[in-house]
Coordinates of C-alpha atoms and ligand atoms in Angstrom, one line a residue:
M9 CA 111.6 56.8 8.3
K10 CA 108.9 56.2 10.9
I11 CA 105.4 57.6 10.4
F12 CA 103.5 59.0 13.3
L13 CA 99.9 60.2 13.2
D14 CA 99.4 63.8 14.5
S15 CA 96.0 63.2 16.0
A16 CA 94.1 62.6 19.2
N17 CA 91.1 61.1 17.4
L18 CA 90.7 57.4 18.3
A19 CA 88.8 56.5 15.1
E20 CA 91.6 57.9 13.0
L21 CA 94.2 56.2 15.0
R22 CA 92.4 52.8 14.9
E23 CA 92.0 53.1 11.1
A24 CA 95.7 54.0 10.6
V25 CA 96.7 51.1 12.8
S26 CA 94.6 48.7 10.7
W27 CA 96.6 49.7 7.6
G28 CA 99.8 48.8 9.4
A29 CA 100.8 52.4 8.6
I30 CA 101.9 54.1 11.8
D31 CA 104.7 53.8 14.3
G32 CA 103.5 56.3 16.9
V33 CA 101.4 59.3 17.7
T34 CA 101.9 63.0 18.4
T35 CA 99.3 65.3 19.9
N36 CA 99.2 68.9 21.1
P37 CA 96.8 70.9 23.2
S38 CA 94.8 72.0 20.2
L39 CA 94.3 68.4 18.9
V40 CA 93.3 67.2 22.4
A41 CA 90.8 70.1 22.9
K42 CA 89.2 69.2 19.5
E43 CA 88.2 65.8 20.9
G44 CA 86.3 67.4 23.8
K45 CA 87.2 64.4 26.1
E46 CA 88.7 64.1 29.5
F47 CA 92.5 64.3 29.1
F48 CA 94.0 61.4 31.1
P49 CA 91.5 58.7 30.0
L50 CA 91.9 59.8 26.4
L51 CA 95.7 59.7 26.8
K52 CA 95.5 56.2 28.1
E53 CA 93.2 55.0 25.3
I54 CA 95.6 56.4 22.7
C55 CA 98.4 54.5 24.3
E56 CA 96.4 51.3 24.3
T57 CA 95.4 51.9 20.6
V58 CA 98.9 52.5 19.1
D59 CA 101.9 50.4 20.0
G60 CA 104.6 53.1 19.8
P61 CA 105.7 56.4 21.2
V62 CA 102.8 58.8 22.1
S63 CA 103.8 62.4 22.6
M64 CA 101.6 64.5 25.0
E65 CA 102.3 68.1 25.6
T66 CA 102.7 69.9 28.9
V67 CA 100.7 73.1 29.3
S68 CA 102.6 74.9 32.1
R69 CA 104.7 77.9 31.2
D70 CA 107.4 77.3 33.8
A71 CA 109.9 74.4 34.1
E72 CA 108.7 73.3 37.5
G73 CA 105.1 72.9 36.2
M74 CA 106.3 71.1 33.0
V75 CA 108.4 68.7 35.0
A76 CA 105.5 67.9 37.4
E77 CA 103.1 67.3 34.5
G78 CA 105.7 65.3 32.6
V79 CA 106.3 63.0 35.6
E80 CA 102.6 62.3 35.9
F81 CA 102.2 61.7 32.1
S82 CA 105.1 59.2 32.2
K83 CA 103.5 57.2 34.9
L84 CA 100.5 56.5 32.8
H85 CA 102.2 54.3 30.1
P86 CA 105.7 53.3 29.1
N87 CA 105.2 54.7 25.6
I88 CA 104.6 58.3 26.8
I89 CA 106.9 61.0 25.5
V90 CA 106.6 64.3 27.2
K91 CA 106.4 67.3 25.0
C92 CA 108.0 70.6 26.1
P93 CA 108.1 73.8 24.1
L94 CA 111.3 75.2 22.8
T95 CA 111.6 78.0 25.4
K96 CA 114.2 78.6 28.1
E97 CA 111.7 77.0 30.6
G98 CA 111.1 74.2 28.2
L99 CA 114.8 73.5 27.9
K100 CA 115.2 73.5 31.7
A101 CA 112.3 71.0 31.9
T102 CA 113.8 68.9 29.2
R103 CA 117.1 68.7 31.0
Q104 CA 115.5 67.7 34.3
L105 CA 113.1 65.2 32.8
S106 CA 115.8 63.5 30.6
Q107 CA 118.0 63.3 33.7
R108 CA 115.2 61.4 35.3
K109 CA 115.2 59.1 32.2
I110 CA 111.8 60.5 31.0
R111 CA 111.9 61.0 27.2
V112 CA 111.1 64.4 25.9
N113 CA 109.9 65.7 22.6
V114 CA 111.0 69.3 22.3
T115 CA 108.3 71.0 20.2
L116 CA 107.7 74.3 18.4
C117 CA 111.2 74.3 16.9
F118 CA 111.7 76.8 14.1
S119 CA 115.5 77.2 13.8
A120 CA 118.6 75.2 13.7
S121 CA 120.0 77.0 16.7
Q122 CA 117.0 76.0 18.7
A123 CA 117.4 72.4 17.5
L124 CA 121.0 72.4 18.7
L125 CA 120.0 73.6 22.2
A126 CA 117.2 70.9 22.3
A127 CA 119.8 68.2 21.6
K128 CA 122.2 69.6 24.2
A129 CA 119.4 69.6 26.8
G130 CA 118.9 65.9 26.2
A131 CA 115.8 65.8 23.9
F132 CA 114.8 62.4 22.7
F133 CA 112.9 64.0 19.8
V134 CA 113.0 67.5 18.3
S135 CA 110.0 68.7 16.4
P136 CA 110.7 71.2 13.7
F137 CA 107.4 72.6 12.2
V138 CA 108.0 72.7 8.5
G139 CA 104.4 73.7 7.4
R140 CA 104.3 76.7 9.7
L141 CA 107.6 77.9 8.3
D142 CA 106.4 77.5 4.7
D143 CA 103.3 79.5 5.7
I144 CA 105.5 82.5 6.4
S145 CA 107.6 82.1 3.2
Q146 CA 110.5 80.4 5.0
D147 CA 111.8 77.0 3.7
G148 CA 110.7 74.4 6.2
M149 CA 112.6 71.5 4.6
A150 CA 115.9 73.6 4.6
L151 CA 115.6 73.6 8.3
I152 CA 115.4 69.8 8.4
A153 CA 118.6 69.6 6.2
D154 CA 120.4 72.0 8.6
I155 CA 119.4 70.0 11.7
K156 CA 120.4 66.7 10.1
T157 CA 123.9 68.2 9.2
I158 CA 124.4 69.6 12.7
Y159 CA 123.3 66.4 14.5
T160 CA 125.4 64.2 12.2
N161 CA 128.5 66.5 12.7
Y162 CA 128.4 66.1 16.4
G163 CA 126.8 62.7 16.9
F164 CA 123.7 63.9 18.7
T165 CA 121.3 61.1 19.2
T166 CA 118.2 63.3 19.3
Q167 CA 115.7 62.1 16.7
I168 CA 114.4 64.5 14.1
L169 CA 110.6 64.4 14.1
V170 CA 109.3 66.4 11.1
A171 CA 106.1 68.1 12.2
S172 CA 103.5 70.4 10.8
V173 CA 103.5 68.3 7.7
R174 CA 100.9 69.5 5.2
H175 CA 101.2 67.2 2.1
P176 CA 102.9 64.1 0.7
L177 CA 105.8 66.1 -0.7
H178 CA 106.8 67.1 2.8
V179 CA 106.9 63.4 3.7
V180 CA 109.0 62.4 0.7
A181 CA 111.4 65.3 1.2
A182 CA 111.8 64.4 4.9
A183 CA 112.6 60.8 4.0
R184 CA 115.1 62.0 1.4
L185 CA 116.9 64.1 4.0
G186 CA 117.1 61.2 6.4
A187 CA 114.7 62.5 9.0
D188 CA 113.9 59.9 11.7
I189 CA 110.1 60.5 11.8
A190 CA 107.4 62.4 10.0
T191 CA 104.2 63.1 11.9
M192 CA 101.1 64.0 9.9
P193 CA 97.4 64.5 10.1
F194 CA 95.1 61.6 8.9
S195 CA 94.3 63.5 5.7
V196 CA 98.0 63.5 4.7
L197 CA 98.3 59.8 5.5
E198 CA 95.4 59.1 3.3
A199 CA 97.0 61.2 0.5
L200 CA 100.1 59.1 0.8
V201 CA 98.1 56.0 -0.3
K202 CA 96.3 57.6 -3.2
H203 CA 97.4 57.5 -6.8
P204 CA 95.0 57.9 -9.7
L205 CA 96.8 55.2 -11.7
T206 CA 96.3 52.7 -8.9
D207 CA 92.6 53.5 -9.0
S208 CA 92.2 53.3 -12.8
G209 CA 94.5 50.3 -13.0
L210 CA 92.4 48.4 -10.4
E211 CA 89.2 49.4 -12.2
R212 CA 90.5 48.0 -15.5
F213 CA 91.7 44.7 -13.9
L214 CA 88.4 44.1 -12.2
K215 CA 86.5 45.0 -15.4
D216 CA 88.6 42.5 -17.4
W217 CA 88.0 39.9 -14.7
E218 CA 84.3 40.3 -15.2
K219 CA 84.8 39.0 -18.8
L220 CA 85.7 35.6 -17.5
P221 CA 82.7 33.2 -17.6
A222 CA 81.2 32.7 -14.1
S223 CA 82.1 29.1 -14.1
A224 CA 85.8 30.0 -14.5
K225 CA 86.3 32.7 -11.9
S226 CA 85.9 31.1 -8.5
T227 CA 88.7 32.4 -6.3
K228 CA 88.5 29.3 -4.1
P229 CA 90.8 26.5 -5.3
P230 CA 89.1 23.3 -6.5
A231 CA 89.4 20.5 -4.0
S232 CA 92.1 18.7 -6.1
L233 CA 94.4 21.7 -5.9
A234 CA 93.7 22.7 -2.4
A235 CA 94.6 19.2 -1.2
R236 CA 98.2 19.3 -2.6
P237 CA 100.8 18.4 0.0
A238 CA 103.2 21.1 1.2
A239 CA 106.2 19.6 -0.5
S240 CA 104.7 20.0 -4.0
R241 CA 104.2 23.7 -3.6
R242 CA 106.6 26.3 -5.0
P243 CA 108.8 28.0 -2.3
Ligands
E4P308 C1 103.5 68.2 16.1 O1 103.7 67.6 17.1 C2 102.3 69.2 16.0 O2 101.3 68.6 16.7 C3 101.8 69.4 14.6 O3 102.6 68.8 13.7 C4 101.5 70.8 14.3 O4 101.0 70.9 13.0 P1 100.2 72.2 12.4 O5 101.2 73.2 12.1 O6 99.5 71.7 11.2 O7 99.2 72.6 13.5

């Protein structure tokens, strides 16, 4: 499963890239507004920071406006994916943009019937929001299972991008169900790394290492070993 960062914050994106952890980016108008920066230069910088799909959301309410925005977005960088909402106008825009070979992420998906229509309209990604469903006592991950079954039944190629991810269990459940991508805030990405046994295990190893006499614990090989020819090394 691919991991995307759901963020427009360049510092977070750079840090996640340095971990080798992310395959792409999703943003939305709320995340962009949080940065308080000019939209297009920010968009370009995000594309130059992460080598993978970058979803940017249209803000028009009608299909004509979404298509016009989408066309402009797509000219900026080959990795741009245009986000359109799962409304009738959004579906119209998805159809038109995908006919022009512009990839669309259909967002704000909350039901399997919506996901079916997104795939039929030609969506490249569909974004079901699991956390927001959980928030209103509906089972977000059950929606992912339904979409996966429907897309598999009919051979739709639209990729399932699990969105509104709130914690590591969402990520693991998405991977178990065979989702294509999970997008998450930086805090969730950090939580994926953390395990208390890793921290305490490392503490113990390093404490034990301190018990070695100073003369024995150089981590640089002595000249005699460093100079060994390649053939005498183990494969
Ligand atoms: C996805 O593309 C959305 O930007 C995002 O996952 C929404 O998450 P939220 O429900 O935590 O705002």
